[in-house]
């Protein structure tokens, strides 16, 4: 057999050793990869059980697991698969395992490559000797399988540990494994107590109108059923406040789950909440509180009835009082601005009248019109507009575009202003008099009215006559009726049908211009004039002279008495009083 053929046989044997060596390396690397993967898996699952991380934390753990596994595969499998050794390396391993070979195998491999290191006959003999020396040898036993066995032991320990973890803490392990393998999935961390997220009411982002009672309920299950639960809530960015929840049912040892509830009587702003029970905590939920519609501003425009000069009055638009007061027949243009857009709005009176408001320039502005009237009198046909009977009260009912009504509406007054009757007086002379037929009596008449005096006249009655005579009628004032009139009248008695000895009563009468519920009328106090006769004048003068004489005699008597007592030393105080009278 030629040297080339013998050398090829040696190389074939070396390749068998090389292949066995490569498989040992791959087996060792695979076992180490499995060990490292199991250890990494145990670490990340335990970390998730302890930390109960969110999606970000679980993503980091998953990256650590898969990244570490990839590094192990690259470092322990891929690198070893690509790793190779020279023939001399395996020759050295074989000669170390079989010292009787000396260096014959190593020399044969080097010289047999045909690089002209010496005589071909000598090289051929060296190669032939090496082939004969190794023909009965198990060259593969030169490989050291101790690292593979150590890797197997490590893999067994890691497998045992992970199995113990998975069996002893099965719920925690399976939960953590699922959360780490699927980091973006909605898998809640393991707890011995489990809050049923789907049972929590109200649901997230539920809307309630302000002032509505809200009942929060939750169902709790799991391996450990708690006897209590707590509700944490906060408004906006405020601090969390915890409150104990009440059991919704009586508990027993056979319960599969337990229910708790908490009543929020009234709230005016949105809030967040979550529930804690045992070692579990629910997700944070948001409850939106929708503000109910409310009256922002009210403006009222009054158009007085025609007899009151059609005056117009507008209330301040910043007012929310909205009280209405006017004369019967006053037209009311009522305007309202709400705090938010509305779908409908009505004005309802205490007597049951309902006026539907009409939208203005937008859904926040609403208006209506009506005429104030009284149920004590039938309305005239020429009174245009819807009649609203007063006095009464009204409220504004609002319905916003979310379907929520305003809170208990405020009752506002609708008052009917009474048209006051005129007031009339005769301040001058303002008393009864005795007059002569040739005298002139100067009268001053004053009349007042809240709307305006349209008719003013003087009336009289002579003696016991039943007929009332008109003494004088004042012409109507030009323009709008005045609320105050002051008139004069010179009464020449001789020009009337009076005669000496008559007694005449006189007074003033006034009337306002109320043509709807009036008119209002009033009369002044009645005064009397006694027309004396000439004989009465003479008798009166004689009576006056007699009265003067009697007074003088009394004064003289008192003076004499005072002088006499002064001389006799009477008390000075009494003398002083008598002198004062004199």
Coordinates of C-alpha atoms in Angstrom, one line a residue:
X1 CA 0.0 0.0 0.0
X2 CA 1.4 3.3 -1.0
X3 CA 2.3 6.1 1.5
X4 CA -0.5 8.2 0.3
X5 CA -3.1 5.6 1.0
X6 CA -1.7 4.9 4.4
X7 CA -1.6 8.6 5.2
X8 CA -5.3 8.9 4.1
X9 CA -6.2 6.2 6.5
X10 CA -4.5 8.1 9.4
X11 CA -6.3 11.3 8.4
X12 CA -9.7 9.5 8.3
X13 CA -9.1 8.2 11.9
X14 CA -8.2 11.8 13.0
X15 CA -11.4 13.1 11.4
X16 CA -13.4 10.6 13.4
X17 CA -11.9 11.9 16.6
X18 CA -12.5 15.5 15.4
X19 CA -16.2 14.8 14.8
X20 CA -16.6 13.1 18.1
X21 CA -14.8 16.1 19.8
X22 CA -17.1 18.6 18.0
X23 CA -20.2 16.7 19.1
X24 CA -18.9 16.7 22.7
X25 CA -18.5 20.4 22.5
X26 CA -22.0 20.9 21.1
X27 CA -23.5 18.7 23.7
X28 CA -21.7 20.6 26.5
X29 CA -22.7 23.9 25.0
X30 CA -26.4 22.8 24.6
X31 CA -26.5 21.7 28.2
X32 CA -25.0 24.9 29.3
X33 CA -27.5 26.9 27.2
X34 CA -30.4 24.9 28.7
X35 CA -29.0 25.5 32.2
X36 CA -28.5 29.2 31.6
X37 CA -32.0 29.5 30.0
X38 CA -33.6 27.7 33.0
X39 CA -31.8 29.9 35.5
X40 CA -32.7 33.1 33.5
X41 CA -36.3 32.0 33.3
X42 CA -36.4 31.3 37.1
X43 CA -34.9 34.7 37.8
X44 CA -37.2 36.7 35.6
X45 CA -40.3 34.8 36.8
X46 CA -39.3 35.4 40.4
X47 CA -38.6 39.0 39.7
X48 CA -42.0 39.5 38.1
X49 CA -43.7 37.8 41.1
X50 CA -41.9 40.1 43.5
X51 CA -42.0 43.4 41.6
X52 CA -45.4 42.8 39.8
X53 CA -44.2 45.1 37.1
X54 CA -46.2 46.8 34.4
X55 CA -45.8 46.4 30.7
X56 CA -42.5 48.3 30.7
X57 CA -41.0 46.2 33.5
X58 CA -42.2 43.0 31.9
X59 CA -40.7 44.0 28.6
X60 CA -37.3 44.6 30.3
X61 CA -37.5 41.2 31.9
X62 CA -38.5 39.5 28.6
X63 CA -35.6 41.3 26.9
X64 CA -33.2 40.0 29.6
X65 CA -34.5 36.5 29.2
X66 CA -34.4 36.3 25.4
X67 CA -31.3 38.4 25.1
X68 CA -29.4 36.2 27.6
X69 CA -30.6 33.1 25.8
X70 CA -29.5 34.5 22.5
X71 CA -26.1 35.3 24.0
X72 CA -25.8 31.8 25.4
X73 CA -26.7 30.3 22.0
X74 CA -24.2 32.5 20.2
X75 CA -21.4 32.0 22.7
X76 CA -21.9 28.3 23.6
X77 CA -23.3 26.7 20.4
X78 CA -22.6 28.8 17.3
X79 CA -19.0 29.5 18.3
X80 CA -18.4 25.9 19.1
X81 CA -20.0 24.7 15.9
X82 CA -17.6 26.9 13.9
X83 CA -14.6 26.1 16.1
X84 CA -12.0 23.6 14.6
X85 CA -8.6 22.2 15.6
X86 CA -5.5 21.1 13.6
X87 CA -4.7 17.4 13.1
X88 CA -1.7 17.8 15.4
X89 CA -4.0 18.8 18.2
X90 CA -5.9 15.5 18.0
X91 CA -2.6 13.6 17.5
X92 CA -1.4 15.2 20.8
X93 CA -4.6 14.1 22.6
X94 CA -4.2 10.5 21.3
X95 CA -0.5 10.3 22.2
X96 CA -1.3 11.7 25.7
X97 CA -4.0 9.0 26.1
X98 CA -1.6 6.3 24.7
X99 CA 2.0 7.1 25.7
X100 CA 3.3 4.0 24.0
X101 CA 2.9 5.8 20.7
X102 CA 5.6 8.3 21.6
X103 CA 5.7 10.9 18.9
X104 CA 5.2 8.5 15.9
X105 CA 1.6 9.7 15.2
X106 CA 2.4 13.4 15.5
X107 CA 5.5 13.0 13.2
X108 CA 3.6 10.9 10.7
X109 CA 1.0 13.6 10.3
X110 CA 3.5 16.3 9.8
X111 CA 5.8 14.4 7.4
X112 CA 3.1 12.7 5.5
X113 CA 1.7 16.0 4.1
X114 CA 4.4 15.7 1.3
X115 CA 6.3 18.9 2.0
X116 CA 9.7 17.3 1.1
X117 CA 11.2 17.2 4.6
X118 CA 13.3 14.1 3.8
X119 CA 13.7 10.9 1.9
X120 CA 10.3 9.6 0.6
X121 CA 11.3 6.1 1.7
X122 CA 11.9 7.3 5.3
X123 CA 8.7 9.3 5.4
X124 CA 6.8 6.4 4.0
X125 CA 8.3 4.1 6.7
X126 CA 7.3 6.6 9.5
X127 CA 3.8 6.9 8.2
X128 CA 3.5 3.1 7.9
X129 CA 4.8 2.6 11.5
X130 CA 2.2 5.1 12.8
X131 CA -0.6 3.3 11.0
X132 CA 0.5 -0.1 12.3
X133 CA 0.8 1.3 15.9
X134 CA -2.8 2.8 15.9
X135 CA -4.5 0.0 14.0
X136 CA -6.0 -1.6 17.1
X137 CA -6.3 1.7 19.2
X138 CA -9.7 3.3 20.2
X139 CA -8.6 6.8 19.3
X140 CA -11.9 8.3 20.4
X141 CA -11.3 7.5 24.1
X142 CA -8.7 10.3 24.1
X143 CA -11.5 12.8 24.5
X144 CA -12.4 14.2 28.0
X145 CA -16.1 14.0 28.7
X146 CA -15.9 15.5 32.1
X147 CA -17.1 19.0 31.0
X148 CA -20.1 17.3 29.4
X149 CA -21.0 15.5 32.5
X150 CA -20.6 18.6 34.6
X151 CA -22.9 20.5 32.2
X152 CA -25.4 17.7 32.5
X153 CA -25.3 17.8 36.3
X154 CA -25.8 21.6 36.1
X155 CA -28.7 21.1 33.7
X156 CA -30.3 18.5 36.0
X157 CA -30.0 20.8 39.0
X158 CA -31.5 23.8 37.1
X159 CA -34.3 21.5 35.8
X160 CA -35.0 20.2 39.3
X161 CA -35.0 23.7 40.7
X162 CA -37.4 25.1 38.1
X163 CA -39.7 22.1 38.5
X164 CA -39.8 22.6 42.3
X165 CA -40.6 26.3 41.7
X166 CA -43.3 25.4 39.2
X167 CA -44.9 22.8 41.5
X168 CA -44.6 24.5 44.9
X169 CA -45.6 27.9 43.6
X170 CA -47.6 26.8 40.6
X171 CA -50.1 29.7 40.4
X172 CA -47.3 32.3 40.8
X173 CA -45.0 30.5 38.4
X174 CA -47.5 30.1 35.7
X175 CA -48.7 33.7 36.1
X176 CA -45.2 35.1 36.0
X177 CA -44.2 32.9 33.1
X178 CA -47.1 34.1 31.0
X179 CA -46.5 37.7 31.9
X180 CA -42.8 37.5 31.0
X181 CA -43.4 35.5 27.8
X182 CA -46.1 37.9 26.7
X183 CA -45.2 41.2 28.2
X184 CA -47.7 43.3 26.3
X185 CA -50.7 41.0 27.1
X186 CA -53.3 42.1 29.7
X187 CA -52.2 39.5 32.3
X188 CA -52.6 40.7 35.8
X189 CA -49.9 39.8 38.4
X190 CA -50.6 36.9 40.6
X191 CA -52.3 37.6 43.9
X192 CA -53.8 35.2 46.4
X193 CA -56.8 37.5 46.4
X194 CA -58.2 38.3 42.9
X195 CA -60.3 41.4 42.2
X196 CA -62.7 40.7 39.3
X197 CA -62.0 43.7 37.1
X198 CA -65.1 43.0 35.0
X199 CA -67.3 43.1 38.2
X200 CA -66.3 46.6 39.1
X201 CA -69.2 49.1 38.7
X202 CA -69.4 51.8 37.4
X203 CA -67.1 51.1 34.5
X204 CA -64.2 53.2 33.5
X205 CA -65.1 56.6 32.0
X206 CA -68.7 56.4 33.0
X207 CA -70.5 59.8 33.1
X208 CA -72.8 60.9 35.9
X209 CA -74.5 64.3 36.3
X210 CA -73.4 66.2 39.3
X211 CA -75.2 65.6 42.5
X212 CA -76.1 62.0 41.6
X213 CA -75.4 59.3 44.2
X214 CA -72.8 56.8 42.9
X215 CA -72.5 53.2 44.2
X216 CA -69.2 51.5 43.6
X217 CA -69.4 47.7 43.7
X218 CA -66.7 45.0 43.3
X219 CA -66.6 41.2 43.5
X220 CA -63.5 39.6 45.0
X221 CA -62.3 35.9 44.7
X222 CA -59.1 33.9 44.7
X223 CA -57.4 31.5 47.0
X224 CA -57.8 33.9 50.0
X225 CA -61.1 35.6 50.4
X226 CA -60.7 38.9 52.3
X227 CA -63.1 40.2 54.9
X228 CA -62.6 43.8 54.0
X229 CA -61.9 46.0 51.0
X230 CA -60.9 49.6 50.7
X231 CA -61.7 52.3 48.1
X232 CA -59.1 54.9 47.2
X233 CA -60.2 58.0 45.2
X234 CA -59.0 61.4 44.4
X235 CA -60.2 64.4 42.5
X236 CA -58.0 65.9 39.7
X237 CA -54.4 65.9 41.0
X238 CA -55.3 65.8 44.6
X239 CA -54.2 63.3 47.2
X240 CA -55.6 59.8 47.4
X241 CA -58.1 59.2 50.1
X242 CA -59.0 55.7 51.3
X243 CA -62.4 54.7 52.7
X244 CA -63.6 51.2 53.9
X245 CA -66.1 49.5 51.7
X246 CA -69.1 47.8 53.1
X247 CA -70.0 44.1 52.5
X248 CA -72.8 43.7 50.1
X249 CA -73.8 40.4 51.6
X250 CA -73.3 38.2 54.6
X251 CA -70.0 36.2 54.4
X252 CA -69.7 32.4 54.9
X253 CA -67.0 29.8 54.7
X254 CA -68.4 28.4 51.5
X255 CA -68.2 31.6 49.6
X256 CA -66.6 31.4 46.2
X257 CA -66.4 35.2 46.0
X258 CA -67.4 38.2 48.1
X259 CA -68.9 41.5 47.1
X260 CA -68.2 44.9 48.6
X261 CA -69.8 48.3 47.9
X262 CA -69.3 52.0 48.7
X263 CA -71.9 54.8 48.4
X264 CA -70.9 58.3 47.3
X265 CA -73.8 60.4 48.2
X266 CA -73.0 63.5 46.2
X267 CA -70.1 64.7 44.1
X268 CA -69.5 67.7 42.0
X269 CA -66.3 67.0 40.2
X270 CA -64.7 64.1 38.3
X271 CA -62.5 61.6 40.2
X272 CA -60.4 58.5 39.9
X273 CA -60.7 55.4 42.0
X274 CA -59.2 51.9 42.6
X275 CA -60.1 49.1 45.0
X276 CA -57.7 47.2 47.2
X277 CA -58.6 43.8 48.8
X278 CA -56.1 41.4 50.3
X279 CA -52.9 41.6 48.3
X280 CA -54.7 42.7 45.1
X281 CA -55.3 46.1 43.7
X282 CA -57.6 47.0 40.8
X283 CA -56.8 49.2 37.9
X284 CA -57.4 52.9 38.3
X285 CA -60.7 54.0 36.8
X286 CA -62.0 57.5 35.9
X287 CA -65.5 58.7 36.6
X288 CA -66.6 61.8 34.8
X289 CA -69.0 64.2 36.5
X290 CA -71.0 66.2 34.1
X291 CA -72.1 69.6 35.4
X292 CA -75.8 70.0 35.1
X293 CA -77.1 73.0 33.2
X294 CA -77.8 76.1 35.3
X295 CA -79.1 79.6 34.8
X296 CA -76.2 82.0 34.2
X297 CA -77.9 85.3 33.7
X298 CA -81.4 86.6 33.2
X299 CA -82.4 89.9 31.6
X300 CA -86.0 91.1 31.6
X301 CA -87.4 93.9 29.4
X302 CA -90.6 95.5 30.5
X303 CA -92.9 97.3 28.1
X304 CA -95.6 99.1 30.2
X305 CA -99.2 99.3 28.9
X306 CA -100.1 102.1 26.7
X307 CA -101.8 104.1 29.4
X308 CA -98.6 104.1 31.3
X309 CA -96.8 105.8 28.4
X310 CA -95.2 102.6 27.0
X311 CA -92.2 102.9 29.2
X312 CA -89.4 100.3 28.8
X313 CA -87.2 99.0 31.5
X314 CA -84.3 96.5 31.1
X315 CA -82.9 94.6 34.0
X316 CA -79.1 94.1 34.3
X317 CA -78.0 91.0 32.3
X318 CA -75.6 90.1 35.0
X319 CA -78.5 89.3 37.4
X320 CA -79.6 85.8 38.2
X321 CA -82.5 86.9 40.5
X322 CA -85.0 87.0 37.7
X323 CA -87.9 88.4 39.8
X324 CA -90.6 89.9 37.7
X325 CA -92.8 92.8 38.8
X326 CA -95.1 95.0 36.7
X327 CA -98.5 96.4 36.1
X328 CA -101.2 94.2 34.7
X329 CA -100.9 94.5 31.0
X330 CA -97.1 94.9 31.0
X331 CA -95.4 92.9 28.2
X332 CA -92.4 90.9 29.5
X333 CA -89.5 90.0 27.1
X334 CA -87.6 87.4 29.2
X335 CA -84.1 86.3 28.2
X336 CA -81.9 83.6 29.8
X337 CA -78.3 82.5 29.3
X338 CA -77.4 79.0 30.5
X339 CA -74.0 77.7 31.7
X340 CA -73.9 75.2 28.8
X341 CA -75.7 74.4 25.5
X342 CA -79.2 73.1 25.9
X343 CA -81.6 71.0 23.9
X344 CA -84.8 72.4 25.5
X345 CA -85.9 74.9 28.1
X346 CA -89.2 75.8 29.7
X347 CA -90.6 78.4 32.1
X348 CA -93.1 76.9 34.5
X349 CA -95.3 78.8 36.9
X350 CA -96.6 77.6 40.3
X351 CA -100.1 77.7 38.9
X352 CA -99.3 75.2 36.2
X353 CA -98.6 77.4 33.2
X354 CA -95.7 76.2 31.0
X355 CA -94.0 78.4 28.5
X356 CA -91.6 76.8 26.0
X357 CA -88.5 78.9 25.5
X358 CA -87.2 79.7 22.1
X359 CA -83.5 79.4 21.3
X360 CA -81.6 82.6 20.7
X361 CA -78.4 83.2 18.9
X362 CA -77.0 79.9 20.1
X363 CA -77.9 76.9 22.3
X364 CA -77.0 78.9 25.4
X365 CA -79.4 81.7 24.9
X366 CA -83.2 81.3 25.3
X367 CA -86.1 83.7 25.3
X368 CA -89.9 84.0 25.7
X369 CA -92.5 86.8 25.9
X370 CA -95.8 87.1 27.7
X371 CA -98.2 89.7 29.2
X372 CA -98.8 90.0 32.9
X373 CA -102.4 89.9 33.9
X374 CA -104.7 89.3 36.9
X375 CA -107.3 86.6 37.2
X376 CA -109.5 89.1 39.0
X377 CA -110.6 90.7 35.8
X378 CA -111.3 89.6 32.2
X379 CA -108.6 90.7 29.8
X380 CA -109.7 93.1 27.0
X381 CA -109.6 91.8 23.4
X382 CA -107.0 94.2 22.2
X383 CA -104.4 92.8 24.7
X384 CA -102.0 90.9 22.4
X385 CA -99.7 88.1 23.6
X386 CA -99.9 85.2 25.9
X387 CA -101.3 86.0 29.3
X388 CA -99.5 84.9 32.5
X389 CA -101.6 85.3 35.6
X390 CA -100.0 86.8 38.7
X391 CA -99.1 87.0 41.3
X392 CA -97.3 83.6 41.3
X393 CA -93.8 82.1 41.1
X394 CA -91.9 80.5 38.3
X395 CA -89.0 78.2 37.8
X396 CA -86.8 77.5 34.7
X397 CA -86.4 73.9 33.6
X398 CA -83.3 73.2 31.6
X399 CA -82.3 70.1 29.7
X400 CA -78.8 69.9 28.3
X401 CA -77.6 68.1 25.2
X402 CA -76.4 65.2 27.3
X403 CA -80.0 64.6 28.6
X404 CA -79.3 66.0 32.1
X405 CA -81.7 68.4 33.8
X406 CA -80.8 71.2 36.0
X407 CA -80.8 70.7 39.8
X408 CA -83.8 71.7 41.9
X409 CA -84.8 74.9 40.1
X410 CA -85.0 78.1 42.1
X411 CA -88.5 79.6 42.4
X412 CA -88.6 83.2 41.4
X413 CA -91.4 85.7 42.1
X414 CA -93.8 87.2 39.6
X415 CA -95.5 90.1 41.3
X416 CA -98.3 92.3 40.0
X417 CA -97.7 95.9 40.8
X418 CA -101.0 97.5 42.0
X419 CA -102.0 100.7 40.1
X420 CA -102.4 103.0 43.1
X421 CA -105.4 105.3 43.1
X422 CA -104.6 109.0 42.9
X423 CA -104.1 111.1 46.1
X424 CA -105.7 114.5 46.1
X425 CA -105.8 117.3 48.7
X426 CA -106.7 120.9 49.1
X427 CA -103.9 122.3 51.3
X428 CA -105.2 125.9 51.0
X429 CA -107.2 127.0 52.8
X430 CA -107.3 123.5 54.3
X431 CA -110.1 124.3 56.8
X432 CA -113.8 125.2 57.1
X433 CA -114.5 128.9 56.9
X434 CA -117.2 131.6 57.4
X435 CA -117.3 133.8 54.4
X436 CA -119.3 136.6 53.1
X437 CA -121.0 136.4 49.8
X438 CA -118.8 139.1 48.3
X439 CA -115.6 137.2 49.3
X440 CA -113.2 135.4 47.0
X441 CA -111.8 132.1 48.3
X442 CA -108.4 131.1 46.9
X443 CA -108.0 127.3 46.6
X444 CA -104.8 125.3 46.0
X445 CA -105.3 121.7 44.8
X446 CA -102.6 119.0 44.7
X447 CA -103.0 115.6 43.1
X448 CA -100.5 112.7 42.8
X449 CA -100.6 109.4 41.0
X450 CA -98.0 106.6 40.3
X451 CA -98.9 106.7 36.5
X452 CA -100.4 110.1 35.9
X453 CA -103.4 112.3 36.7
X454 CA -105.5 112.7 33.6
X455 CA -108.6 114.3 35.1
X456 CA -108.9 116.8 38.0
X457 CA -111.9 118.8 39.0
X458 CA -113.6 120.7 41.8
X459 CA -117.0 119.6 43.1
X460 CA -119.5 121.2 45.5
X461 CA -122.8 120.5 47.2
X462 CA -125.0 123.4 48.6
X463 CA -126.9 122.8 51.8
X464 CA -128.6 119.5 51.8
X465 CA -129.0 119.1 48.0
X466 CA -128.4 115.6 46.7
X467 CA -127.1 116.9 43.4
X468 CA -123.3 117.4 43.2
X469 CA -122.3 120.4 41.1
X470 CA -119.1 120.7 39.2
X471 CA -117.4 123.9 40.3
X472 CA -114.4 123.7 37.9
X473 CA -112.7 121.1 35.7
X474 CA -109.1 121.5 34.9
X475 CA -108.0 121.0 31.3
X476 CA -105.9 117.9 30.6
X477 CA -102.2 118.4 30.6
X478 CA -100.5 118.5 27.3
X479 CA -98.3 115.5 26.5
X480 CA -97.9 112.6 28.8
X481 CA -100.0 112.8 32.0
X482 CA -98.0 114.0 35.0
X483 CA -97.7 112.1 38.2
X484 CA -98.1 115.4 40.2
X485 CA -100.4 118.3 39.5
X486 CA -100.7 121.5 41.5
X487 CA -103.5 123.8 40.5
X488 CA -105.1 127.0 41.8
X489 CA -108.6 128.3 41.7
X490 CA -110.1 131.7 42.7
X491 CA -113.6 131.1 43.8
X492 CA -115.7 134.2 43.6
X493 CA -118.7 133.3 45.7
X494 CA -120.9 136.0 44.2
X495 CA -120.7 134.4 40.8
X496 CA -122.1 131.1 42.0
X497 CA -125.7 130.4 43.0
X498 CA -124.8 131.0 46.7
X499 CA -126.7 133.3 49.0
X500 CA -126.2 134.5 52.5
X501 CA -127.0 131.7 55.0
X502 CA -126.0 128.9 52.7
X503 CA -123.6 126.1 53.7
X504 CA -121.5 124.7 50.8
X505 CA -119.3 121.6 50.9
X506 CA -116.5 121.5 48.3
X507 CA -113.8 118.9 47.4
X508 CA -111.4 117.9 44.6
X509 CA -111.7 114.7 42.6
X510 CA -108.9 113.1 40.6
X511 CA -108.8 110.2 38.1
X512 CA -105.8 108.3 36.5
X513 CA -105.6 107.0 33.0
X514 CA -105.7 103.2 33.7
X515 CA -108.0 101.9 31.0
X516 CA -107.3 98.2 31.6
X517 CA -108.0 97.6 35.3
X518 CA -109.1 101.1 36.3
X519 CA -109.5 103.9 36.2
X520 CA -108.4 104.7 39.7
X521 CA -110.4 107.6 41.3
X522 CA -110.0 109.5 44.6
X523 CA -111.4 112.5 46.4
X524 CA -109.9 115.0 48.8
X525 CA -111.2 115.8 52.2
X526 CA -114.4 117.8 52.2
X527 CA -114.4 121.4 53.5
X528 CA -117.4 123.7 54.2
X529 CA -118.0 127.4 53.6
X530 CA -120.7 129.1 55.7
X531 CA -122.0 132.3 54.0
X532 CA -123.0 134.6 56.8
X533 CA -125.7 137.3 56.7
X534 CA -125.2 141.0 57.5
X535 CA -127.1 140.6 60.8
X536 CA -124.6 137.8 61.8
X537 CA -121.7 140.1 61.0
X538 CA -123.1 142.9 63.4
X539 CA -123.8 140.4 66.1
X540 CA -120.4 138.9 65.9
X541 CA -118.8 142.4 66.3
X542 CA -120.9 143.1 69.4
X543 CA -120.0 139.8 70.9
X544 CA -116.3 140.5 70.3
X545 CA -116.6 143.9 72.1
X546 CA -118.3 142.3 75.2
X547 CA -115.5 139.7 75.3
X548 CA -112.8 142.3 75.3
X549 CA -114.4 144.2 78.3
X550 CA -114.6 141.0 80.3
X551 CA -111.0 140.2 79.7
X552 CA -109.8 143.7 80.8
X553 CA -111.8 143.5 84.1
X554 CA -110.2 140.1 84.9
X555 CA -106.7 141.5 84.3
X556 CA -107.3 144.5 86.6
X557 CA -108.6 142.1 89.4
X558 CA -105.5 139.9 89.1
X559 CA -103.2 143.0 89.2
X560 CA -104.8 144.3 92.4
X561 CA -104.6 140.9 94.1
X562 CA -100.9 140.6 93.2
X563 CA -100.0 144.0 94.7
X564 CA -101.9 143.2 97.9
X565 CA -100.1 139.9 98.5
X566 CA -96.7 141.4 97.6
X567 CA -97.2 143.9 100.5
X568 CA -98.1 141.1 102.9
X569 CA -95.0 139.0 102.1
X570 CA -96.6 136.1 100.3
X571 CA -94.3 133.5 98.6
X572 CA -92.6 135.1 95.7
X573 CA -93.0 132.0 93.4
X574 CA -96.8 132.2 93.4
X575 CA -96.7 135.9 92.8
X576 CA -94.4 135.3 89.9
X577 CA -96.7 132.9 88.3
X578 CA -99.7 135.2 88.6
X579 CA -97.7 138.1 87.2
X580 CA -96.8 135.9 84.2
X581 CA -100.5 135.3 83.5
X582 CA -101.2 139.0 83.7

